[in-house]
Tab-separated table of C-alpha atoms and ligand atoms in Angstrom:
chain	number	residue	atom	x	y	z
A	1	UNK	CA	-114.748	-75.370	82.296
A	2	UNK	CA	-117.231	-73.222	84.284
A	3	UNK	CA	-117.671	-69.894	83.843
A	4	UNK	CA	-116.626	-68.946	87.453
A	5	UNK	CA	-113.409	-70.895	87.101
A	6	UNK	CA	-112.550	-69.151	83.470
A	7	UNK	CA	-113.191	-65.787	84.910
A	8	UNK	CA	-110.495	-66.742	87.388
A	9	UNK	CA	-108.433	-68.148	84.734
A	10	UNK	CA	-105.631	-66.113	83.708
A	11	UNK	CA	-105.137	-68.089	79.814
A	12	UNK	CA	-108.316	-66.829	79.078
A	13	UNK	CA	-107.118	-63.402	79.343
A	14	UNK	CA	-104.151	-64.101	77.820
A	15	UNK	CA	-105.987	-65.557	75.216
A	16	UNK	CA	-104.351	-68.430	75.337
A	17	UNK	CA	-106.085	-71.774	75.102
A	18	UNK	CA	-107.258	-73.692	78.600
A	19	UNK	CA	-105.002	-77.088	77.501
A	20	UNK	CA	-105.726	-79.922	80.231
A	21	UNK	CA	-101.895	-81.899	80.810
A	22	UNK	CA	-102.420	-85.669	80.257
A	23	UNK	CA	-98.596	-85.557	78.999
A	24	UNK	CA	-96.499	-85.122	82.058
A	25	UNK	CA	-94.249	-82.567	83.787
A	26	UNK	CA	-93.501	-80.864	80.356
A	27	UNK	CA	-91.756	-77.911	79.855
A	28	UNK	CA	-93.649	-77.106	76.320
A	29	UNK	CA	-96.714	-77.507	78.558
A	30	UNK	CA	-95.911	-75.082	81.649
A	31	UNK	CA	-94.169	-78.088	83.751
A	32	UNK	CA	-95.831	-78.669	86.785
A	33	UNK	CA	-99.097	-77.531	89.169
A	34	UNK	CA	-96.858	-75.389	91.178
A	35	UNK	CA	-97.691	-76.313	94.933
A	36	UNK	CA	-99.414	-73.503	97.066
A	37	UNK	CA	-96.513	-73.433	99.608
A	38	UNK	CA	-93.993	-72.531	97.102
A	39	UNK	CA	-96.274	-69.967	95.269
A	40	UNK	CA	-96.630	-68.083	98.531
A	41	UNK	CA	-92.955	-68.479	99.176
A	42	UNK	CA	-92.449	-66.581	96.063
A	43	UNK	CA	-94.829	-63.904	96.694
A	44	UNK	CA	-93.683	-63.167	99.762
A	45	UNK	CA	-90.190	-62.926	98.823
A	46	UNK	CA	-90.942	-60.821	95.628
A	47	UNK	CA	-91.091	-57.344	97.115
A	48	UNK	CA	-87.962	-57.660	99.505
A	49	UNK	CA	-84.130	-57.821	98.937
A	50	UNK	CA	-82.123	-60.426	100.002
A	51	UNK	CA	-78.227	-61.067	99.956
A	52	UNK	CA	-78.427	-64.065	97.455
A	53	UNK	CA	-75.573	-65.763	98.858
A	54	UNK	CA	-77.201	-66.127	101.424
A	55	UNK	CA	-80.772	-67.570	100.806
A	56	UNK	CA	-79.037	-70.237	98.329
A	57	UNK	CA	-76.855	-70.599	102.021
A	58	UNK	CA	-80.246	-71.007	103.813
A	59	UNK	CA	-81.220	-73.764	100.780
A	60	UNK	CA	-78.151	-75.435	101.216
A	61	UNK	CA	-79.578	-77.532	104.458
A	62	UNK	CA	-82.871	-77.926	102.774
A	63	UNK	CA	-81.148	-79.345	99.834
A	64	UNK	CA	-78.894	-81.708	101.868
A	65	UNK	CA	-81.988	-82.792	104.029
A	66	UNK	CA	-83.934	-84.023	101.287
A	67	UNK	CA	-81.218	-85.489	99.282
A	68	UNK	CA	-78.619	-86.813	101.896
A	69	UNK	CA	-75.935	-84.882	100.458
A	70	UNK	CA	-73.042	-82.825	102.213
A	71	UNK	CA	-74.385	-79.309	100.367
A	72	UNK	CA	-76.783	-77.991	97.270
A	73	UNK	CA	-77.884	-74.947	95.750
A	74	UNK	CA	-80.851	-73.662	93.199
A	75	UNK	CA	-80.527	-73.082	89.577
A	76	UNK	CA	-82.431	-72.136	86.537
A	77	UNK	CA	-82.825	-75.720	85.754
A	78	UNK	CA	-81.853	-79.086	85.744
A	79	UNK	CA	-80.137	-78.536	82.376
A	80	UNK	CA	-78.659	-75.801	83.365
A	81	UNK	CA	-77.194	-77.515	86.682
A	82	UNK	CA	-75.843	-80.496	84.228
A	83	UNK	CA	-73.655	-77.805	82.461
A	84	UNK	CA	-72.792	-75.549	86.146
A	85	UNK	CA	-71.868	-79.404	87.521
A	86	UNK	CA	-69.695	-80.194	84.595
A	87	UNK	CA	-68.249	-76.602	84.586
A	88	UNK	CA	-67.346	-77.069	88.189
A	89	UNK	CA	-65.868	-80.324	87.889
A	90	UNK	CA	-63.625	-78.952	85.278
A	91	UNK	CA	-62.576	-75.590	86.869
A	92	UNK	CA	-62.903	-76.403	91.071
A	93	UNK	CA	-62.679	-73.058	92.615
A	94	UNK	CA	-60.199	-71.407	90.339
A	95	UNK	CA	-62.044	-68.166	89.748
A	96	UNK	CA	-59.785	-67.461	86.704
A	97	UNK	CA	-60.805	-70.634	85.189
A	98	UNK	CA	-64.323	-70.050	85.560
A	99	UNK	CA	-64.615	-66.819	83.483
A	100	UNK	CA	-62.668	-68.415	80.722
A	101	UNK	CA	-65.155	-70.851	80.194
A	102	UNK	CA	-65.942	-72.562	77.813
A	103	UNK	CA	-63.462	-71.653	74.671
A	104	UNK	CA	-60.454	-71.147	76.874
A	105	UNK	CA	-59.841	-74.626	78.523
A	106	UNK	CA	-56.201	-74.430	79.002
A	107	UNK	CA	-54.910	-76.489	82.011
A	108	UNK	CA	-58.075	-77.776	83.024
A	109	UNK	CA	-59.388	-81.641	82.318
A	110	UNK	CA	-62.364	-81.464	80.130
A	111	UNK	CA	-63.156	-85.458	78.985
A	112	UNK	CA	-66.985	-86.168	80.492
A	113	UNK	CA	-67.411	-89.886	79.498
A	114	UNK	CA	-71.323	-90.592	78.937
A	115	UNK	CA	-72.771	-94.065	77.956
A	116	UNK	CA	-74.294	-93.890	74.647
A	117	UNK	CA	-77.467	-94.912	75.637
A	118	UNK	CA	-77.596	-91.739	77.699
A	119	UNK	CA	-77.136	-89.477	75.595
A	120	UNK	CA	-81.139	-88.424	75.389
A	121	UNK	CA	-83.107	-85.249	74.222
A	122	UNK	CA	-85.237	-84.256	76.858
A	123	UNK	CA	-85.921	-81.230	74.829
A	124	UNK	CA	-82.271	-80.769	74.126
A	125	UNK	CA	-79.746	-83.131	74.077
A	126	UNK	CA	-78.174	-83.790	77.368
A	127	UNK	CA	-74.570	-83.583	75.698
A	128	UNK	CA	-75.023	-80.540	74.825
A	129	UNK	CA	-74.835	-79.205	78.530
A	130	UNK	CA	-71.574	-80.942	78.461
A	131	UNK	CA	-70.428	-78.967	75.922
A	132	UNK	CA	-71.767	-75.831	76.535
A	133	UNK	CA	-69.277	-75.666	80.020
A	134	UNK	CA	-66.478	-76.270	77.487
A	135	UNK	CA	-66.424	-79.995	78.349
A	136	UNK	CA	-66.135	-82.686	75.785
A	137	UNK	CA	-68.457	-85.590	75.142
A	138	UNK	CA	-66.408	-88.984	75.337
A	139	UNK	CA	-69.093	-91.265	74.060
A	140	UNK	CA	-68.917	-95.158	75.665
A	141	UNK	CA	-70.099	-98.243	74.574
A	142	UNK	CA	-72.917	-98.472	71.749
A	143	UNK	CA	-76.367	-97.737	71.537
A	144	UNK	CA	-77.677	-101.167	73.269
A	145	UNK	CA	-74.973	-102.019	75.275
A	146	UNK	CA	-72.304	-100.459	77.729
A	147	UNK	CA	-69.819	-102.533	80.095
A	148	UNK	CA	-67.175	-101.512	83.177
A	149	UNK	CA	-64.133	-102.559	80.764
A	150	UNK	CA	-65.327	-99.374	78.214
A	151	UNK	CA	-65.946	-96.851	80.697
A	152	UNK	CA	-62.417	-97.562	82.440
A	153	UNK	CA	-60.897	-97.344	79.202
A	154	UNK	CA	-62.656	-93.957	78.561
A	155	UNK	CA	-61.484	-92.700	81.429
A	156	UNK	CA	-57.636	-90.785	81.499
A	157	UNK	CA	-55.378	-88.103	82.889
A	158	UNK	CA	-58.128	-85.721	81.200
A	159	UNK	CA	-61.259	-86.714	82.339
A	160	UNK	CA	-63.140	-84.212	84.349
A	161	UNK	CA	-66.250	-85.781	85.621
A	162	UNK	CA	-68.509	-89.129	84.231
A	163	UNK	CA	-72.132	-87.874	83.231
A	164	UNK	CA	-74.787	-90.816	84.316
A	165	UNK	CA	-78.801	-90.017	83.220
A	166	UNK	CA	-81.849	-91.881	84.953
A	167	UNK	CA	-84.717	-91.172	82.822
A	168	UNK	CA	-87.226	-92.936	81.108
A	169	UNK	CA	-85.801	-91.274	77.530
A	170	UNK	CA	-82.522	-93.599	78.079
A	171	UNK	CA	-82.117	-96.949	76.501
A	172	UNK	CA	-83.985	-99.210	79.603
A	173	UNK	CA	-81.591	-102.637	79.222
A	174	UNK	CA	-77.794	-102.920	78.473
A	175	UNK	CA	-76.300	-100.026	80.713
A	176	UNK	CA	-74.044	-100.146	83.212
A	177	UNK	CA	-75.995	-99.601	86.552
A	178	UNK	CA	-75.227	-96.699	88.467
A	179	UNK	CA	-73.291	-98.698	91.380
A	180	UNK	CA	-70.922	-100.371	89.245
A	181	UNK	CA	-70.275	-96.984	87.282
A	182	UNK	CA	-69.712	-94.982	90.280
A	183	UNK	CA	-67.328	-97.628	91.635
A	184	UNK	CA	-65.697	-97.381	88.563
A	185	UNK	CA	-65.284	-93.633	88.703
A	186	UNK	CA	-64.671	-93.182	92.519
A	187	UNK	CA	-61.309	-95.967	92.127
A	188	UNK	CA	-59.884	-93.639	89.107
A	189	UNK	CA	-61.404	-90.227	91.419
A	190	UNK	CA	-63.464	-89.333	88.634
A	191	UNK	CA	-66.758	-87.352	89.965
A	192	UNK	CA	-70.045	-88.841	88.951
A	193	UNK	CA	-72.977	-86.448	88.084
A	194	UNK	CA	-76.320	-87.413	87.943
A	195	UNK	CA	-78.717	-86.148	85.996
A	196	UNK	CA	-82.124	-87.917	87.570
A	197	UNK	CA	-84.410	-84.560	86.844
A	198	UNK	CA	-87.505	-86.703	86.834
A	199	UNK	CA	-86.743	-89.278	89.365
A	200	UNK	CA	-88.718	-89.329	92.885
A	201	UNK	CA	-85.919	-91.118	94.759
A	202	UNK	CA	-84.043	-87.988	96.096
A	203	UNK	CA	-81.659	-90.068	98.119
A	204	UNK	CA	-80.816	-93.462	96.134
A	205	UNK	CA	-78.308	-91.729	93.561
A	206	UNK	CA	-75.926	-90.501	96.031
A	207	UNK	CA	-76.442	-93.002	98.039
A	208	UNK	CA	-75.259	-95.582	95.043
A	209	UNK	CA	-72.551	-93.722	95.191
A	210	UNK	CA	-72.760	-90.612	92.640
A	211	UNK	CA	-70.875	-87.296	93.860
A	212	UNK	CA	-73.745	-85.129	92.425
A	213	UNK	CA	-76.979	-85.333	91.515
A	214	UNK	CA	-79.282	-82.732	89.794
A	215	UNK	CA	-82.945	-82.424	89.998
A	216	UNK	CA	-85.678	-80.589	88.219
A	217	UNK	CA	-87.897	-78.381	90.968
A	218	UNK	CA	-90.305	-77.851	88.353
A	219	UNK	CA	-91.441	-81.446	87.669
A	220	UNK	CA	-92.588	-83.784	90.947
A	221	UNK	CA	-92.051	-81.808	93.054
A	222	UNK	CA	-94.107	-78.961	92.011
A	223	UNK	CA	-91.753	-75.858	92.396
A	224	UNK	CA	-91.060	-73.410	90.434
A	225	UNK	CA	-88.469	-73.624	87.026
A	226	UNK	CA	-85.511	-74.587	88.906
A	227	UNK	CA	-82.737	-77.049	89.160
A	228	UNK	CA	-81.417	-78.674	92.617
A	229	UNK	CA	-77.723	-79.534	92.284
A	230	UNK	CA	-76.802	-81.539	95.500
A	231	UNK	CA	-74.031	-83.585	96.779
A	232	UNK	CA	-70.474	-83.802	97.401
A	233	UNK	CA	-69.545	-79.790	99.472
A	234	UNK	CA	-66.266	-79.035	96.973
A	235	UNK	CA	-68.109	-79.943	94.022
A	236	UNK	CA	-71.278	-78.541	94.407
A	237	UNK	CA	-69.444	-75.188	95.663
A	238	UNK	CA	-67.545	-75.417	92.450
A	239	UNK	CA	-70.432	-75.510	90.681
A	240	UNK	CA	-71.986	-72.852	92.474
A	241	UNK	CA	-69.090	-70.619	91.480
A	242	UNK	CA	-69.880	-70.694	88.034
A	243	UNK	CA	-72.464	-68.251	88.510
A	244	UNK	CA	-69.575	-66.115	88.340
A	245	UNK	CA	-69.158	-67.419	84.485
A	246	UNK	CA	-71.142	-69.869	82.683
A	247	UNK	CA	-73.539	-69.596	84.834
A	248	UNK	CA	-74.484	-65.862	84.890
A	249	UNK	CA	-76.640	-66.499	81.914
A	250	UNK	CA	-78.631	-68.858	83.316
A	251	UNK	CA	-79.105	-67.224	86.709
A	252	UNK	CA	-82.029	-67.821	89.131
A	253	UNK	CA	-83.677	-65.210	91.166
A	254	UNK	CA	-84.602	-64.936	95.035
A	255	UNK	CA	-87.963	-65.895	93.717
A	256	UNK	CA	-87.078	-69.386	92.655
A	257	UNK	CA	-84.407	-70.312	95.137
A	258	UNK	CA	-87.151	-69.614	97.907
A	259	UNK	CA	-89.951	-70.766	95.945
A	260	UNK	CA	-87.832	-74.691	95.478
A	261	UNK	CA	-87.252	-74.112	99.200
A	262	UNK	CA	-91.011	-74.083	99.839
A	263	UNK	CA	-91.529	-77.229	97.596
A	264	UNK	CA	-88.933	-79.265	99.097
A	265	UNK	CA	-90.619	-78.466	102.483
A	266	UNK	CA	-93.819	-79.677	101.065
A	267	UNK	CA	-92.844	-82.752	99.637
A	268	UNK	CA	-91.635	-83.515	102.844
A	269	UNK	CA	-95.317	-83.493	104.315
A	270	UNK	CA	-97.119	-84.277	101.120
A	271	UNK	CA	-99.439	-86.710	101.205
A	272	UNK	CA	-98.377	-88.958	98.635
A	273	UNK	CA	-101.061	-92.201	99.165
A	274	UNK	CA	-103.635	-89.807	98.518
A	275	UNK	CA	-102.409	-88.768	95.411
A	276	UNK	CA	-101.822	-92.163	94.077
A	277	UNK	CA	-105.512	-92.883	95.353
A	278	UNK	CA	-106.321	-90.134	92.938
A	279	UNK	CA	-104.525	-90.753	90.209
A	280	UNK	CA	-105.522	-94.574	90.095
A	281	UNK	CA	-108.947	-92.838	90.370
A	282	UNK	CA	-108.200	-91.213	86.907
A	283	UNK	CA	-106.502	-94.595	85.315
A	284	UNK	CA	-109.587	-96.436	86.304
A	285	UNK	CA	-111.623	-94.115	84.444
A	286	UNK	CA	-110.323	-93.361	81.544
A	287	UNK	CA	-109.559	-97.198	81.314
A	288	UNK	CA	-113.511	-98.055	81.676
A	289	UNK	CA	-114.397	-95.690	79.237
A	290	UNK	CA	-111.591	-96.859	76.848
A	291	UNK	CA	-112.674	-100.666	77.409
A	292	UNK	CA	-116.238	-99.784	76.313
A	293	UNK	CA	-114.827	-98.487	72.474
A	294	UNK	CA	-113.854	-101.001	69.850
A	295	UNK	CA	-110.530	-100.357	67.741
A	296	UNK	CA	-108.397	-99.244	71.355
A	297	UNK	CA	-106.349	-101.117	73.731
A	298	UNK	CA	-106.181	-99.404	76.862
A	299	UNK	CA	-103.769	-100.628	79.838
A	300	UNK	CA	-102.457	-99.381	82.756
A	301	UNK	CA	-98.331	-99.972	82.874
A	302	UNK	CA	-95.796	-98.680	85.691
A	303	UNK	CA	-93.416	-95.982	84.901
A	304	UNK	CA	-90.472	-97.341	83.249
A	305	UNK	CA	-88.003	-95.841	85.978
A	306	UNK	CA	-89.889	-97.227	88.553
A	307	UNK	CA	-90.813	-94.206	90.051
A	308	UNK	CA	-94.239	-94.528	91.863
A	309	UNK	CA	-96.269	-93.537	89.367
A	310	UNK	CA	-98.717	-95.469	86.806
A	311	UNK	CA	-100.041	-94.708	83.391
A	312	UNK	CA	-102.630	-95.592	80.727
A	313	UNK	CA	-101.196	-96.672	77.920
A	314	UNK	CA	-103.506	-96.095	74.735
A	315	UNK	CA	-103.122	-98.666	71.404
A	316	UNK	CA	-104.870	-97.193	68.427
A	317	UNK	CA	-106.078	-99.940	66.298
A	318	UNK	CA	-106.541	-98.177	62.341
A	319	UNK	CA	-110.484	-99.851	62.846
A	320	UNK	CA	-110.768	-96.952	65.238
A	321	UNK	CA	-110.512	-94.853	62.324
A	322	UNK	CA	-107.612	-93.022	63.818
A	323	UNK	CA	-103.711	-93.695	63.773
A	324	UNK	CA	-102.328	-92.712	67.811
A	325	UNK	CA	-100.647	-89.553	65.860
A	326	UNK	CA	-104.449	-88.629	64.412
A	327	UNK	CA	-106.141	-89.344	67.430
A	328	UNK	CA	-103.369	-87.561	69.900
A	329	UNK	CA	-104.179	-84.537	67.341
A	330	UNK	CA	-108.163	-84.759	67.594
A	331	UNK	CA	-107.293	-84.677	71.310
A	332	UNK	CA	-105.527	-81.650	71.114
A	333	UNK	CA	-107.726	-79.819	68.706
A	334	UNK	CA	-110.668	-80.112	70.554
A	335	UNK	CA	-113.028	-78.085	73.278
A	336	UNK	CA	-110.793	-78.407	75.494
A	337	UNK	CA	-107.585	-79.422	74.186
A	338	UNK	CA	-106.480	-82.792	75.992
A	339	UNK	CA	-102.365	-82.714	75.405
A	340	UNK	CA	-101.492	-86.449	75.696
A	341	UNK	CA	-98.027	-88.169	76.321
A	342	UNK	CA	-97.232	-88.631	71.977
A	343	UNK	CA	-93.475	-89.395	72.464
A	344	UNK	CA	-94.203	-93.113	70.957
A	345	UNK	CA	-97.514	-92.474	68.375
A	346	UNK	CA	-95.133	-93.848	65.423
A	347	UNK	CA	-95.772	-97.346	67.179
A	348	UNK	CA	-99.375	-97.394	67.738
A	349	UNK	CA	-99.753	-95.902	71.115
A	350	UNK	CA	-99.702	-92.734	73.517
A	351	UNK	CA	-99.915	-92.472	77.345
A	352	UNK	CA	-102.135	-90.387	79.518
A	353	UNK	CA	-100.283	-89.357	82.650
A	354	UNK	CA	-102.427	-88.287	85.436
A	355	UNK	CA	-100.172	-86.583	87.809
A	356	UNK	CA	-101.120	-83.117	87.206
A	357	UNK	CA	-104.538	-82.780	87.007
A	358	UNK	CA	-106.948	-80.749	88.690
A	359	UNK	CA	-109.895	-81.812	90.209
A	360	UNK	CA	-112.723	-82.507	87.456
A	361	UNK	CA	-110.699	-82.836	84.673
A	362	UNK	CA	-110.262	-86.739	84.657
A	363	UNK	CA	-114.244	-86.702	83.973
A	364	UNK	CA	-113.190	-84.414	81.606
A	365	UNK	CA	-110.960	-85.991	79.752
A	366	UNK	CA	-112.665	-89.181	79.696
A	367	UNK	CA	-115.678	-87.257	77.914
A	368	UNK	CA	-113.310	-86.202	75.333
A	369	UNK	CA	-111.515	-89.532	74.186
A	370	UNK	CA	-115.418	-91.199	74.007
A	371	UNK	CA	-116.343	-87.797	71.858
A	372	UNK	CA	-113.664	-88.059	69.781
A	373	UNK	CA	-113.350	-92.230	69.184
A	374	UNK	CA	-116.822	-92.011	68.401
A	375	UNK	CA	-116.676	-89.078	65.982
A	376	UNK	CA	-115.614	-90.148	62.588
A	377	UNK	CA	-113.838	-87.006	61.056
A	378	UNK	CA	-110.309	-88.832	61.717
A	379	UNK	CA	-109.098	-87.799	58.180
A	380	UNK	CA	-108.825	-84.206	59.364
A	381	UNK	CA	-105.723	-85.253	61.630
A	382	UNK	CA	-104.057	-87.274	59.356
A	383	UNK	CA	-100.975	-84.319	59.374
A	384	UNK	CA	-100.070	-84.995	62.742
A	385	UNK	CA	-97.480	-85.715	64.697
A	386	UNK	CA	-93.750	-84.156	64.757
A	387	UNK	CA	-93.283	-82.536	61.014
A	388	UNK	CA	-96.322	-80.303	61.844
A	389	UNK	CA	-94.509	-80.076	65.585
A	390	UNK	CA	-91.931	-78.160	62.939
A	391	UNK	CA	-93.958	-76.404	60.719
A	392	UNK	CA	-95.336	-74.422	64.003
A	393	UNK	CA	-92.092	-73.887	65.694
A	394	UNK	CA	-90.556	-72.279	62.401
A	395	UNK	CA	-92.653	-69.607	61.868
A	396	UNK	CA	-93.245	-68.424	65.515
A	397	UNK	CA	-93.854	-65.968	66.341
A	398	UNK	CA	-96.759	-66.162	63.613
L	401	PLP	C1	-86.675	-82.777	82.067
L	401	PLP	C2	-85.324	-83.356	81.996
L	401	PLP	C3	-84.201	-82.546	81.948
L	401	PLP	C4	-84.310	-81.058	81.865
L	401	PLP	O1	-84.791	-80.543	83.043
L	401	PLP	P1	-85.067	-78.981	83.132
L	401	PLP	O2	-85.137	-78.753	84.598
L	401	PLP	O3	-86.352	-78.732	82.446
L	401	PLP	O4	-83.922	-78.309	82.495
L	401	PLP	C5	-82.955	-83.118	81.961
L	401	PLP	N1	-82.814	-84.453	81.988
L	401	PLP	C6	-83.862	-85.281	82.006
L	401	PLP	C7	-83.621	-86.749	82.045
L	401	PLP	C8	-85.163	-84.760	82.014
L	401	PLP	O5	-86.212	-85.578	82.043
């Protein structure tokens, strides 16, 4: 980095260290390059008050415009709008039910069947929203395999709502497909939620049929932390309601709601072949300076949930002198740290993701996996991966 761009760089003063995001939107790593539109939005907003009913009245539209559902509305997150959706399909709009969430479940159907294969960590598990609105997990099928003739059978006079997840972090083969689960569902009037918080496709959830789907604003589509809970007008109003419970905890601010607003507006106009342009810009770099270094496989795949969006995927050969744990920690460790995609290192390989970079940092980047792959103090990073992950986490704030 230059020294006209640190001086403008607030982690500096924080003291914090100026990480470049090869990883993804993650939330450990501060999401998502939050798009100019939305950080103006927020300003503006920031100084005035609003009637919040109201602005998440004026997102409503917005919402449905984007998604092609009847109604929506902001919320803290897209884990957060799992566990409002849930709560809502359990209570409706009975306002006594919703501040006797989630102990006091009397009356009220509570059963959430989930294929096994779904139930993911994205940085918590996904069940846990389920049970966090007082809802129960009704686990279906097995790890590799789910079929219609389970998921009917999991389904009873109990069951509030059927929790489907479209994420890379699910098992990719032997699930029902949305369609046929939402069939299922919608002939026994069970709601389908959707969590799809990564997913680009803003329409094709509902539109297989899914009464609501949730979104993360923080991720793609560059807003601020936010979810986007959208879809069917009762249920997404009974979700809404639970900020009157549940939901208090987790509220979001006028900042956010008009913030996502802003974002959704900009997606809208983005220009999104120029940003694949760039990003295969990035791939095609890092992949000639990989192709150049003996002991690493570099390829470019597609993104496993087919949203439109390529990366590099890095196989560390031990004649590199690094395992992919040791040479995702180099990465890391060095001037500056490069934070690569590591979810996979125990077989051999890591991703770099190139959708939120800034401009100069691919050449960056590229610099540092020659520098490093060509050093030969590997042995230094041999305690890497998710133990020392651990180790860090349990003794902030230290
Ligand atoms: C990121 C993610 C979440 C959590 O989203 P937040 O908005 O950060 O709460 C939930 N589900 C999946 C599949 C995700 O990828």
């Amino acid at each position: 980095m230059n020294d006209k761009v640190k001086d403008h760089d607030i982690r500096a003063k924080l003291g914090l260290r100026p990480i470049i995001n090869v990883s993804g939107t993650m939330t450990a790593l501060g999401a998502s390059i939050i798009v100019p539109e939305a950080i103006n939005a927020m300003a503006a907003i920031a100084p005035q008050f609003v009637e919040i009913d109201a602005l998440h009245r004026k997102a409503s539209p917005v919402i449905a415009r984007l998604t092609g559902g009847e109604a929506g509305f902001v919320t803290a997150s897209c884990a957060s709008g799992i566990a409002l959706a849930i709560a809502g399909a359990m209570t409706r709009d009975d306002l006594l039910a919703i501040e006797r969430l989630p102990d006091d479940t009397r009356g009220l159907k509570t059963e959430v069947p989930i294929q096994i294969g779904h139930i993911v960590n994205y940085g918590a598990p996904v069940d846990q929203s389920i049970r966090l609105a007082g809802g129960t997990v009704v686990p279906v099928g097995t790890i590799s395999s789910s079929y219609g003739y389970q998921l009917e059978n999991a389904i009873n006079e109990r069951t509030a709502a059927a929790l489907y997840v479209v994420s890379h972090h699910t098992v990719q083969y032997g699930m029902i497909p949305l369609k046929e689960f939402a069939a299922i569902c919608r002939a026994k009037n069970v709601p389908v939620i959707v969590d799809a918080a990564s997913e680009y496709d803003l329409k094709g959830f509902l539109a297989q049929g899914a009464d609501i789907v949730i979104y993360s604003g923080h991720k793609f589509l560059g807003g601020p932390t936010t979810g986007i809970v959208a879809g069917r007008k009762d249920l997404v109003r009974a979700a809404y309601l639970q900020n009157r419970g549940v939901g208090r905890g987790m509220k979001v601010g006028k900042e956010s709601i008009a913030g996502v607003m802003a974002a959704l507006e900009a997606w809208e106009k983005r220009d999104h072949a120029g940003i694949r342009k760039r990003e295969r810009q990035a791939l095609d770099l890092w992949l000639s300076t990989l192709q150049a270094i003996p002991g690493v496989v570099a390829e470019i795949v597609p993104d496993p949930t087919n949203n439109p969006l390529d990366r590099l995927k890095l196989s560390v050969h031990p004649d590199s002198g690094f395992s992919a744990a040791s040479l995702a920690a180099a990465l890391a460790t060095g001037d500056p740290p490069v934070i690569v995609r590591d979810h996979e290192t125990e077989r051999g390989h890591f991703y770099l993701d190139p959708c939120n970079l800034h401009p100069g940092e691919a050449e960056i980047v590229a610099g540092r996996l020659s520098g490093t792959l060509r050093s030969s103090n590997a042995a230094r990073f041999a305690e890497a991966g998710k133990e020392r992950n651990f180790k860090a986490l349990l003794t902030w704030p230290d």
